[in-house]
C-alpha cells in the first residue's frame, strides 16, 4: 500500500501522523510523479484576490506539509508566510525551503493556538479530504482571518458533499459569517484523475472589544427594566411584559447606538421569542431612533473539483491541458463585523461551472491534512 493510500485510510490522528512523518523525505518526489499542481493553482487563485498586496500580506499556510504552497506563493511575490502542520517530519522538510517566517505543529481539527484576526489570508491545500481534516476547520480559518482577508481552500470532490463540507460552507454563509464569492471544479492530480472543489470566501469577523461593549450595554438595560422595574418579584409593577421589553430595547437603542447588535435591528421586522413569549418590536417607530445598519458581511466563493495528477510545474509556470477539469477554491475575504455577525445576511453564493477544455494545469487539489496531495 502506498503512503498516499495509507493516509486516506487513516482512522486516527496518530495513524495519520505516523504516515506523514515516514513519508516526509520522499513526499515531494512522489507527488511530482503524480503531477500534483494544486499548490500552484491555489496560490495563483490567492494572488488574484491579493493582487499587489501579496508582497506584504501575512499569510497562513494551514496544513503546509513540505512547503510546496509556500514555495509557490514566494515565487508569486509573497514574503510573509507562516506554516502549521500536524507532522513535525513534514515541517522539517518545509523549513529547508527557507520561505516561511515561522513553522509550528498544529492539528487543524482542533482550535488553533492563534489569536483572532491574525492573518490577511489563509490558504489550505490538500488537507480537507478523507481521513484528514473535516469541515469544522472552516470555523477556525474564519476566526484567524483579518477583516477584509481572504481564505482559499481546496476540498477533494469525492468528500465535498458526503462529508459535510458543502453544508458547512453554506451554513457559514447563512449565518452571515462568510459570503461565497467563487466555486469551481478543477483537476487536483492530473495523473490520478482526481478533482477538487476550490472555494473562495469573504468572511465576517467578530470584534471581541465590541462584543464586550454590547454585553455591558445590554446587561445595563436588562437590569434597569427587567430586574428593577417589572418582574415577577415586584407586585407593584404596572407595566406589561410587552411594555417592559419595548423599554428594554429602546434602552439599548438610546444608550448603545454605536454598538447595537444586528439581532436587535432584526427585531424591528421579525417575530421573536423572549422568555417564551412571541413578540414583534418596531424599534425605530417605538423608540423614535434610527438603528445603525450592521457592517458585518462576508463573501465566499467555492469551486468543486475531482483531483487529477498533472506534471509538476514551477510556481511561475502555467500548465495547460485539454482534459476537462473543475476546480473549487475557497477564498475568504473577511470584513469588519459587529457583535452579532451571525445575524448579518451574506450575499448569495455565486457558482462558476468551468466544464470544458480548462487547462489541466489549472488544478485545485484537495490534499491531505499535512499538506499531502490526495
mmCIF file of C-alpha atoms in Angstrom:
data_model
loop_
_atom_site.group_PDB
_atom_site.id
_atom_site.type_symbol
_atom_site.label_atom_id
_atom_site.label_comp_id
_atom_site.label_asym_id
_atom_site.label_seq_id
_atom_site.Cartn_x
_atom_site.Cartn_y
_atom_site.Cartn_z
ATOM 1 C CA UNK A 1 0.000 0.000 0.000
ATOM 2 C CA UNK A 2 1.358 3.413 -0.947
ATOM 3 C CA UNK A 3 1.818 6.185 1.586
ATOM 4 C CA UNK A 4 -0.990 8.089 -0.112
ATOM 5 C CA UNK A 5 -3.372 5.165 0.292
ATOM 6 C CA UNK A 6 -2.326 4.799 3.913
ATOM 7 C CA UNK A 7 -3.024 8.465 4.572
ATOM 8 C CA UNK A 8 -6.504 8.309 3.057
ATOM 9 C CA UNK A 9 -7.412 5.222 5.052
ATOM 10 C CA UNK A 10 -6.098 6.525 8.363
ATOM 11 C CA UNK A 11 -8.647 6.221 11.167
ATOM 12 C CA UNK A 12 -6.849 8.164 13.882
ATOM 13 C CA UNK A 13 -4.637 11.208 14.337
ATOM 14 C CA UNK A 14 -1.760 9.007 15.477
ATOM 15 C CA UNK A 15 -2.012 6.889 12.343
ATOM 16 C CA UNK A 16 -2.070 9.971 10.114
ATOM 17 C CA UNK A 17 0.859 11.486 11.979
ATOM 18 C CA UNK A 18 2.912 8.308 11.661
ATOM 19 C CA UNK A 19 2.223 8.069 7.936
ATOM 20 C CA UNK A 20 3.316 11.613 7.173
ATOM 21 C CA UNK A 21 6.369 11.544 9.380
ATOM 22 C CA UNK A 22 7.543 8.450 7.499
ATOM 23 C CA UNK A 23 6.618 9.939 4.140
ATOM 24 C CA UNK A 24 8.174 13.384 4.654
ATOM 25 C CA UNK A 25 11.543 12.839 2.961
ATOM 26 C CA UNK A 26 10.098 11.293 -0.220
ATOM 27 C CA UNK A 27 6.788 13.148 -0.363
ATOM 28 C CA UNK A 28 7.806 15.798 -2.888
ATOM 29 C CA UNK A 29 9.215 13.243 -5.305
ATOM 30 C CA UNK A 30 6.127 11.036 -5.004
ATOM 31 C CA UNK A 31 3.603 13.796 -5.690
ATOM 32 C CA UNK A 32 5.719 15.150 -8.527
ATOM 33 C CA UNK A 33 5.295 11.808 -10.277
ATOM 34 C CA UNK A 34 1.528 12.253 -9.990
ATOM 35 C CA UNK A 35 1.699 15.758 -11.435
ATOM 36 C CA UNK A 36 0.338 17.424 -8.319
ATOM 37 C CA UNK A 37 -0.371 21.024 -9.285
ATOM 38 C CA UNK A 38 -2.850 22.025 -6.601
ATOM 39 C CA UNK A 39 -0.303 24.125 -4.625
ATOM 40 C CA UNK A 40 0.484 26.251 -7.674
ATOM 41 C CA UNK A 41 -3.135 26.660 -8.756
ATOM 42 C CA UNK A 42 -4.376 27.539 -5.278
ATOM 43 C CA UNK A 43 -1.561 30.059 -4.884
ATOM 44 C CA UNK A 44 -2.431 31.651 -8.213
ATOM 45 C CA UNK A 45 -6.036 31.930 -7.067
ATOM 46 C CA UNK A 46 -4.971 33.665 -3.870
ATOM 47 C CA UNK A 47 -2.887 36.070 -5.936
ATOM 48 C CA UNK A 48 -5.989 37.144 -7.866
ATOM 49 C CA UNK A 49 -7.540 38.261 -4.572
ATOM 50 C CA UNK A 50 -4.499 39.901 -3.005
ATOM 51 C CA UNK A 51 -3.018 41.367 -6.187
ATOM 52 C CA UNK A 52 -0.143 43.719 -5.353
ATOM 53 C CA UNK A 53 -0.796 43.301 -1.635
ATOM 54 C CA UNK A 54 0.602 39.781 -1.754
ATOM 55 C CA UNK A 55 4.105 41.103 -1.057
ATOM 56 C CA UNK A 56 3.075 42.482 2.340
ATOM 57 C CA UNK A 57 0.178 40.178 3.232
ATOM 58 C CA UNK A 58 0.596 37.960 6.274
ATOM 59 C CA UNK A 59 -0.433 34.515 5.041
ATOM 60 C CA UNK A 60 -1.184 31.336 6.994
ATOM 61 C CA UNK A 61 -0.426 28.127 5.107
ATOM 62 C CA UNK A 62 -2.694 25.726 7.013
ATOM 63 C CA UNK A 63 -1.519 22.149 6.562
ATOM 64 C CA UNK A 64 1.670 23.339 4.881
ATOM 65 C CA UNK A 65 3.255 19.893 4.657
ATOM 66 C CA UNK A 66 6.651 20.022 2.982
ATOM 67 C CA UNK A 67 6.225 23.632 1.848
ATOM 68 C CA UNK A 68 5.020 23.277 -1.735
ATOM 69 C CA UNK A 69 2.424 26.023 -1.267
ATOM 70 C CA UNK A 70 4.929 28.272 0.472
ATOM 71 C CA UNK A 71 7.358 27.955 -2.420
ATOM 72 C CA UNK A 72 4.619 28.670 -4.960
ATOM 73 C CA UNK A 73 3.478 31.749 -3.029
ATOM 74 C CA UNK A 74 7.048 33.005 -2.714
ATOM 75 C CA UNK A 75 7.549 32.731 -6.463
ATOM 76 C CA UNK A 76 4.386 34.800 -6.878
ATOM 77 C CA UNK A 77 5.690 37.583 -4.638
ATOM 78 C CA UNK A 78 4.644 36.625 -1.097
ATOM 79 C CA UNK A 79 7.199 37.227 1.640
ATOM 80 C CA UNK A 80 5.364 36.880 4.962
ATOM 81 C CA UNK A 81 4.237 33.247 5.078
ATOM 82 C CA UNK A 82 3.624 31.218 8.230
ATOM 83 C CA UNK A 83 3.023 27.476 8.199
ATOM 84 C CA UNK A 84 1.322 24.997 10.507
ATOM 85 C CA UNK A 85 1.062 21.239 10.108
ATOM 86 C CA UNK A 86 0.338 18.122 12.125
ATOM 87 C CA UNK A 87 3.597 16.383 11.207
ATOM 88 C CA UNK A 88 6.972 17.512 12.624
ATOM 89 C CA UNK A 89 8.618 15.453 9.901
ATOM 90 C CA UNK A 90 6.872 17.397 7.163
ATOM 91 C CA UNK A 91 7.689 20.674 8.894
ATOM 92 C CA UNK A 92 11.384 19.775 8.908
ATOM 93 C CA UNK A 93 11.277 19.495 5.129
ATOM 94 C CA UNK A 94 9.285 22.740 4.865
ATOM 95 C CA UNK A 95 11.907 24.500 6.960
ATOM 96 C CA UNK A 96 14.581 23.632 4.398
ATOM 97 C CA UNK A 97 12.762 25.714 1.784
ATOM 98 C CA UNK A 98 13.601 28.880 3.697
ATOM 99 C CA UNK A 99 10.349 30.583 2.661
ATOM 100 C CA UNK A 100 8.470 30.554 5.991
ATOM 101 C CA UNK A 101 8.646 33.196 8.722
ATOM 102 C CA UNK A 102 7.507 30.586 11.229
ATOM 103 C CA UNK A 103 6.569 26.906 11.308
ATOM 104 C CA UNK A 104 4.583 25.261 14.091
ATOM 105 C CA UNK A 105 2.921 21.960 14.862
ATOM 106 C CA UNK A 106 -0.878 22.224 14.914
ATOM 107 C CA UNK A 107 -3.913 19.995 14.492
ATOM 108 C CA UNK A 108 -6.371 21.651 12.107
ATOM 109 C CA UNK A 109 -9.176 19.557 13.571
ATOM 110 C CA UNK A 110 -8.827 21.445 16.863
ATOM 111 C CA UNK A 111 -8.925 25.078 17.985
ATOM 112 C CA UNK A 112 -5.763 26.790 16.803
ATOM 113 C CA UNK A 113 -3.416 28.491 19.240
ATOM 114 C CA UNK A 114 -3.586 31.660 17.161
ATOM 115 C CA UNK A 115 -5.197 34.997 18.128
ATOM 116 C CA UNK A 116 -8.313 36.004 16.209
ATOM 117 C CA UNK A 117 -7.852 38.099 13.064
ATOM 118 C CA UNK A 118 -4.119 37.438 12.833
ATOM 119 C CA UNK A 119 -3.760 36.869 9.091
ATOM 120 C CA UNK A 120 -4.581 38.723 5.902
ATOM 121 C CA UNK A 121 -5.120 35.401 4.163
ATOM 122 C CA UNK A 122 -5.402 31.693 4.909
ATOM 123 C CA UNK A 123 -4.669 29.050 2.311
ATOM 124 C CA UNK A 124 -5.348 25.355 2.836
ATOM 125 C CA UNK A 125 -4.358 22.933 0.093
ATOM 126 C CA UNK A 126 -4.675 19.160 0.241
ATOM 127 C CA UNK A 127 -5.755 18.886 3.845
ATOM 128 C CA UNK A 128 -9.522 18.584 3.560
ATOM 129 C CA UNK A 129 -10.226 15.048 2.442
ATOM 130 C CA UNK A 130 -10.925 11.515 3.576
ATOM 131 C CA UNK A 131 -9.131 10.607 6.795
ATOM 132 C CA UNK A 132 -7.779 14.095 7.365
ATOM 133 C CA UNK A 133 -9.298 17.473 8.237
ATOM 134 C CA UNK A 134 -13.077 17.855 8.402
ATOM 135 C CA UNK A 135 -15.344 20.836 7.626
ATOM 136 C CA UNK A 136 -15.143 22.131 11.205
ATOM 137 C CA UNK A 137 -11.748 23.623 10.321
ATOM 138 C CA UNK A 138 -13.523 26.404 8.411
ATOM 139 C CA UNK A 139 -14.621 27.947 11.714
ATOM 140 C CA UNK A 140 -11.017 28.455 12.742
ATOM 141 C CA UNK A 141 -9.962 29.684 9.299
ATOM 142 C CA UNK A 142 -12.619 32.397 9.513
ATOM 143 C CA UNK A 143 -11.687 33.281 13.083
ATOM 144 C CA UNK A 144 -7.976 33.821 12.426
ATOM 145 C CA UNK A 145 -8.517 35.811 9.219
ATOM 146 C CA UNK A 146 -8.496 39.599 9.461
ATOM 147 C CA UNK A 147 -11.409 41.715 8.336
ATOM 148 C CA UNK A 148 -11.024 42.074 4.592
ATOM 149 C CA UNK A 149 -8.917 38.930 4.441
ATOM 150 C CA UNK A 150 -9.185 36.006 2.063
ATOM 151 C CA UNK A 151 -9.416 32.248 2.529
ATOM 152 C CA UNK A 152 -8.598 29.856 -0.295
ATOM 153 C CA UNK A 153 -9.177 26.163 0.254
ATOM 154 C CA UNK A 154 -9.283 23.009 -1.828
ATOM 155 C CA UNK A 155 -11.558 20.114 -0.914
ATOM 156 C CA UNK A 156 -11.492 16.767 -2.643
ATOM 157 C CA UNK A 157 -14.631 16.448 -4.742
ATOM 158 C CA UNK A 158 -15.402 12.932 -3.542
ATOM 159 C CA UNK A 159 -15.951 14.249 0.009
ATOM 160 C CA UNK A 160 -17.255 17.750 -0.759
ATOM 161 C CA UNK A 161 -20.909 16.819 -0.258
ATOM 162 C CA UNK A 162 -20.932 13.465 1.511
ATOM 163 C CA UNK A 163 -18.623 14.574 4.329
ATOM 164 C CA UNK A 164 -20.414 17.848 5.014
ATOM 165 C CA UNK A 165 -18.023 20.426 3.548
ATOM 166 C CA UNK A 166 -20.650 21.932 1.265
ATOM 167 C CA UNK A 167 -23.225 22.109 4.062
ATOM 168 C CA UNK A 168 -20.657 23.755 6.324
ATOM 169 C CA UNK A 169 -19.802 26.459 3.826
ATOM 170 C CA UNK A 170 -23.457 27.120 3.041
ATOM 171 C CA UNK A 171 -24.196 27.277 6.757
ATOM 172 C CA UNK A 172 -21.461 29.844 7.344
ATOM 173 C CA UNK A 173 -22.954 31.991 4.629
ATOM 174 C CA UNK A 174 -26.475 31.662 6.027
ATOM 175 C CA UNK A 175 -25.146 32.780 9.414
ATOM 176 C CA UNK A 176 -23.631 35.862 7.826
ATOM 177 C CA UNK A 177 -20.114 34.779 8.716
ATOM 178 C CA UNK A 178 -18.926 34.372 5.152
ATOM 179 C CA UNK A 179 -20.004 35.144 1.640
ATOM 180 C CA UNK A 180 -19.283 32.634 -1.095
ATOM 181 C CA UNK A 181 -17.594 34.550 -3.871
ATOM 182 C CA UNK A 182 -16.395 31.702 -6.044
ATOM 183 C CA UNK A 183 -16.662 27.981 -6.575
ATOM 184 C CA UNK A 184 -15.217 25.840 -9.335
ATOM 185 C CA UNK A 185 -14.245 22.276 -10.101
ATOM 186 C CA UNK A 186 -10.694 21.534 -11.239
ATOM 187 C CA UNK A 187 -8.237 18.680 -11.526
ATOM 188 C CA UNK A 188 -6.125 18.165 -8.452
ATOM 189 C CA UNK A 189 -3.783 15.446 -9.594
ATOM 190 C CA UNK A 190 -3.860 15.108 -13.346
ATOM 191 C CA UNK A 191 -2.320 11.666 -13.500
ATOM 192 C CA UNK A 192 -4.736 10.207 -10.958
ATOM 193 C CA UNK A 193 -7.887 11.753 -12.380
ATOM 194 C CA UNK A 194 -8.676 13.327 -9.023
ATOM 195 C CA UNK A 195 -10.726 16.505 -8.815
ATOM 196 C CA UNK A 196 -11.157 19.056 -6.048
ATOM 197 C CA UNK A 197 -13.506 21.850 -5.077
ATOM 198 C CA UNK A 198 -11.783 25.205 -4.936
ATOM 199 C CA UNK A 199 -13.749 27.706 -2.886
ATOM 200 C CA UNK A 200 -13.284 31.427 -2.279
ATOM 201 C CA UNK A 201 -14.786 33.037 0.810
ATOM 202 C CA UNK A 202 -15.104 36.552 2.184
ATOM 203 C CA UNK A 203 -15.702 36.161 5.898
ATOM 204 C CA UNK A 204 -17.151 38.441 8.552
ATOM 205 C CA UNK A 205 -15.130 38.725 11.695
ATOM 206 C CA UNK A 206 -16.236 39.032 15.283
ATOM 207 C CA UNK A 207 -14.910 42.042 17.182
ATOM 208 C CA UNK A 208 -14.156 40.986 20.774
ATOM 209 C CA UNK A 209 -13.954 44.555 22.073
ATOM 210 C CA UNK A 210 -17.294 45.381 20.522
ATOM 211 C CA UNK A 211 -18.757 42.176 21.902
ATOM 212 C CA UNK A 212 -17.766 43.240 25.409
ATOM 213 C CA UNK A 213 -19.330 46.682 24.940
ATOM 214 C CA UNK A 214 -22.502 45.139 23.586
ATOM 215 C CA UNK A 215 -22.755 42.749 26.506
ATOM 216 C CA UNK A 216 -22.253 45.534 29.058
ATOM 217 C CA UNK A 217 -24.807 47.780 27.408
ATOM 218 C CA UNK A 218 -27.385 45.025 27.101
ATOM 219 C CA UNK A 219 -26.884 43.965 30.707
ATOM 220 C CA UNK A 220 -27.319 47.525 31.964
ATOM 221 C CA UNK A 221 -30.587 47.868 30.088
ATOM 222 C CA UNK A 222 -31.749 44.447 31.192
ATOM 223 C CA UNK A 223 -31.238 45.161 34.879
ATOM 224 C CA UNK A 224 -32.817 48.592 34.518
ATOM 225 C CA UNK A 225 -36.070 47.376 33.047
ATOM 226 C CA UNK A 226 -36.343 43.717 33.943
ATOM 227 C CA UNK A 227 -34.824 43.482 37.410
ATOM 228 C CA UNK A 228 -35.578 46.899 38.894
ATOM 229 C CA UNK A 229 -38.830 47.733 37.171
ATOM 230 C CA UNK A 230 -41.076 44.913 36.082
ATOM 231 C CA UNK A 231 -40.554 41.368 37.222
ATOM 232 C CA UNK A 232 -42.408 38.630 38.996
ATOM 233 C CA UNK A 233 -40.988 39.714 42.372
ATOM 234 C CA UNK A 234 -42.336 43.253 42.046
ATOM 235 C CA UNK A 235 -46.112 43.218 42.684
ATOM 236 C CA UNK A 236 -46.249 46.979 42.189
ATOM 237 C CA UNK A 237 -45.224 46.626 38.596
ATOM 238 C CA UNK A 238 -47.840 48.260 36.396
ATOM 239 C CA UNK A 239 -46.319 47.743 33.002
ATOM 240 C CA UNK A 240 -46.952 44.698 30.858
ATOM 241 C CA UNK A 241 -44.192 42.367 29.826
ATOM 242 C CA UNK A 242 -44.512 43.737 26.322
ATOM 243 C CA UNK A 243 -44.088 47.302 27.567
ATOM 244 C CA UNK A 244 -41.091 46.209 29.571
ATOM 245 C CA UNK A 245 -39.480 44.592 26.581
ATOM 246 C CA UNK A 246 -40.118 47.643 24.459
ATOM 247 C CA UNK A 247 -38.438 49.822 27.065
ATOM 248 C CA UNK A 248 -35.589 47.333 27.251
ATOM 249 C CA UNK A 249 -34.899 47.544 23.526
ATOM 250 C CA UNK A 250 -35.418 51.312 23.492
ATOM 251 C CA UNK A 251 -32.825 51.492 26.232
ATOM 252 C CA UNK A 252 -30.410 49.619 24.005
ATOM 253 C CA UNK A 253 -31.169 51.894 21.064
ATOM 254 C CA UNK A 254 -30.796 55.051 23.160
ATOM 255 C CA UNK A 255 -27.680 54.085 25.076
ATOM 256 C CA UNK A 256 -25.874 51.678 22.788
ATOM 257 C CA UNK A 257 -26.392 53.326 19.421
ATOM 258 C CA UNK A 258 -22.753 52.877 18.468
ATOM 259 C CA UNK A 259 -22.827 49.175 19.096
ATOM 260 C CA UNK A 260 -26.382 47.927 18.728
ATOM 261 C CA UNK A 261 -26.415 44.255 17.917
ATOM 262 C CA UNK A 262 -27.645 43.376 14.422
ATOM 263 C CA UNK A 263 -30.058 40.969 16.104
ATOM 264 C CA UNK A 264 -31.772 43.927 17.781
ATOM 265 C CA UNK A 265 -32.289 45.546 14.399
ATOM 266 C CA UNK A 266 -33.764 42.292 13.145
ATOM 267 C CA UNK A 267 -36.418 42.528 15.834
ATOM 268 C CA UNK A 268 -37.806 45.539 14.019
ATOM 269 C CA UNK A 269 -39.376 43.290 11.434
ATOM 270 C CA UNK A 270 -39.252 39.727 12.690
ATOM 271 C CA UNK A 271 -41.231 37.865 15.303
ATOM 272 C CA UNK A 272 -39.036 36.589 18.081
ATOM 273 C CA UNK A 273 -39.381 34.706 21.339
ATOM 274 C CA UNK A 274 -38.058 36.286 24.506
ATOM 275 C CA UNK A 275 -38.712 34.392 27.679
ATOM 276 C CA UNK A 276 -41.091 32.188 25.719
ATOM 277 C CA UNK A 277 -43.439 34.995 24.644
ATOM 278 C CA UNK A 278 -43.818 35.807 20.925
ATOM 279 C CA UNK A 279 -43.118 39.462 20.320
ATOM 280 C CA UNK A 280 -42.761 41.843 17.397
ATOM 281 C CA UNK A 281 -40.875 45.028 18.135
ATOM 282 C CA UNK A 282 -40.534 48.036 15.841
ATOM 283 C CA UNK A 283 -37.532 49.670 17.480
ATOM 284 C CA UNK A 284 -37.368 52.696 15.209
ATOM 285 C CA UNK A 285 -41.073 53.538 15.495
ATOM 286 C CA UNK A 286 -41.451 52.959 19.227
ATOM 287 C CA UNK A 287 -38.108 54.383 20.320
ATOM 288 C CA UNK A 288 -38.006 57.185 17.802
ATOM 289 C CA UNK A 289 -34.420 56.379 16.912
ATOM 290 C CA UNK A 290 -32.664 55.144 13.804
ATOM 291 C CA UNK A 291 -30.804 51.914 14.463
ATOM 292 C CA UNK A 292 -27.386 51.650 12.791
ATOM 293 C CA UNK A 293 -27.029 49.186 9.968
ATOM 294 C CA UNK A 294 -24.796 46.221 10.607
ATOM 295 C CA UNK A 295 -21.391 46.371 8.922
ATOM 296 C CA UNK A 296 -20.674 42.705 9.217
ATOM 297 C CA UNK A 297 -20.587 40.767 5.994
ATOM 298 C CA UNK A 298 -18.580 38.017 4.420
ATOM 299 C CA UNK A 299 -18.190 36.866 0.866
ATOM 300 C CA UNK A 300 -17.315 33.331 -0.143
ATOM 301 C CA UNK A 301 -16.606 31.531 -3.377
ATOM 302 C CA UNK A 302 -16.486 27.777 -3.653
ATOM 303 C CA UNK A 303 -15.485 25.520 -6.507
ATOM 304 C CA UNK A 304 -15.687 21.767 -6.577
ATOM 305 C CA UNK A 305 -13.341 19.518 -8.433
ATOM 306 C CA UNK A 306 -12.067 15.981 -8.501
ATOM 307 C CA UNK A 307 -8.312 15.673 -8.243
ATOM 308 C CA UNK A 308 -6.168 14.538 -11.102
ATOM 309 C CA UNK A 309 -2.427 14.395 -11.408
ATOM 310 C CA UNK A 310 -0.551 16.746 -13.663
ATOM 311 C CA UNK A 311 3.152 17.132 -14.273
ATOM 312 C CA UNK A 312 4.568 19.330 -11.578
ATOM 313 C CA UNK A 313 5.280 22.823 -12.840
ATOM 314 C CA UNK A 314 7.365 25.612 -11.461
ATOM 315 C CA UNK A 315 5.391 28.122 -9.465
ATOM 316 C CA UNK A 316 5.878 30.725 -12.148
ATOM 317 C CA UNK A 317 4.703 28.469 -14.967
ATOM 318 C CA UNK A 318 1.210 27.597 -16.070
ATOM 319 C CA UNK A 319 0.307 24.080 -17.122
ATOM 320 C CA UNK A 320 -2.141 23.572 -19.968
ATOM 321 C CA UNK A 321 -4.210 20.585 -20.922
ATOM 322 C CA UNK A 322 -7.325 19.787 -22.895
ATOM 323 C CA UNK A 323 -8.749 17.452 -20.306
ATOM 324 C CA UNK A 324 -11.957 18.688 -18.720
ATOM 325 C CA UNK A 325 -11.325 19.968 -15.251
ATOM 326 C CA UNK A 326 -13.197 21.526 -12.435
ATOM 327 C CA UNK A 327 -11.691 23.362 -9.566
ATOM 328 C CA UNK A 328 -13.073 24.539 -6.311
ATOM 329 C CA UNK A 329 -11.321 27.318 -4.492
ATOM 330 C CA UNK A 330 -12.428 28.731 -1.217
ATOM 331 C CA UNK A 331 -11.277 32.255 -0.636
ATOM 332 C CA UNK A 332 -12.390 34.076 2.412
ATOM 333 C CA UNK A 333 -12.309 37.833 2.416
ATOM 334 C CA UNK A 334 -13.156 38.980 5.869
ATOM 335 C CA UNK A 335 -14.899 42.282 6.519
ATOM 336 C CA UNK A 336 -15.411 44.231 9.724
ATOM 337 C CA UNK A 337 -18.057 42.547 11.776
ATOM 338 C CA UNK A 338 -20.270 43.771 14.573
ATOM 339 C CA UNK A 339 -21.084 41.928 17.763
ATOM 340 C CA UNK A 340 -23.658 39.680 16.228
ATOM 341 C CA UNK A 341 -22.234 38.784 12.858
ATOM 342 C CA UNK A 342 -24.312 35.657 12.677
ATOM 343 C CA UNK A 343 -27.390 37.743 12.014
ATOM 344 C CA UNK A 344 -25.924 39.669 9.141
ATOM 345 C CA UNK A 345 -27.100 38.417 5.815
ATOM 346 C CA UNK A 346 -24.445 37.253 3.400
ATOM 347 C CA UNK A 347 -24.601 37.791 -0.292
ATOM 348 C CA UNK A 348 -25.821 34.846 -2.303
ATOM 349 C CA UNK A 349 -23.107 32.485 -3.389
ATOM 350 C CA UNK A 350 -22.093 32.587 -6.971
ATOM 351 C CA UNK A 351 -21.094 29.365 -8.580
ATOM 352 C CA UNK A 352 -18.995 29.146 -11.652
ATOM 353 C CA UNK A 353 -19.102 25.905 -13.539
ATOM 354 C CA UNK A 354 -15.964 25.504 -15.582
ATOM 355 C CA UNK A 355 -16.617 22.426 -17.646
ATOM 356 C CA UNK A 356 -14.869 22.101 -20.920
ATOM 357 C CA UNK A 357 -11.317 22.468 -22.098
ATOM 358 C CA UNK A 358 -9.816 24.028 -18.989
ATOM 359 C CA UNK A 359 -6.084 23.768 -18.569
ATOM 360 C CA UNK A 360 -5.159 20.518 -16.963
ATOM 361 C CA UNK A 361 -2.628 22.543 -15.048
ATOM 362 C CA UNK A 362 -5.473 24.568 -13.591
ATOM 363 C CA UNK A 363 -5.895 22.021 -10.910
ATOM 364 C CA UNK A 364 -7.150 22.743 -7.436
ATOM 365 C CA UNK A 365 -6.206 19.732 -5.400
ATOM 366 C CA UNK A 366 -7.707 18.516 -2.191
ATOM 367 C CA UNK A 367 -4.653 17.187 -0.427
ATOM 368 C CA UNK A 368 -4.124 15.570 2.916
ATOM 369 C CA UNK A 369 -4.238 17.354 6.229
ATOM 370 C CA UNK A 370 -0.496 17.529 6.370
ATOM 371 C CA UNK A 371 -0.318 19.305 3.068
ATOM 372 C CA UNK A 372 -0.088 15.957 1.345
ATOM 373 C CA UNK A 373 -1.576 15.528 -2.056
ATOM 374 C CA UNK A 374 -4.505 13.184 -2.027
#
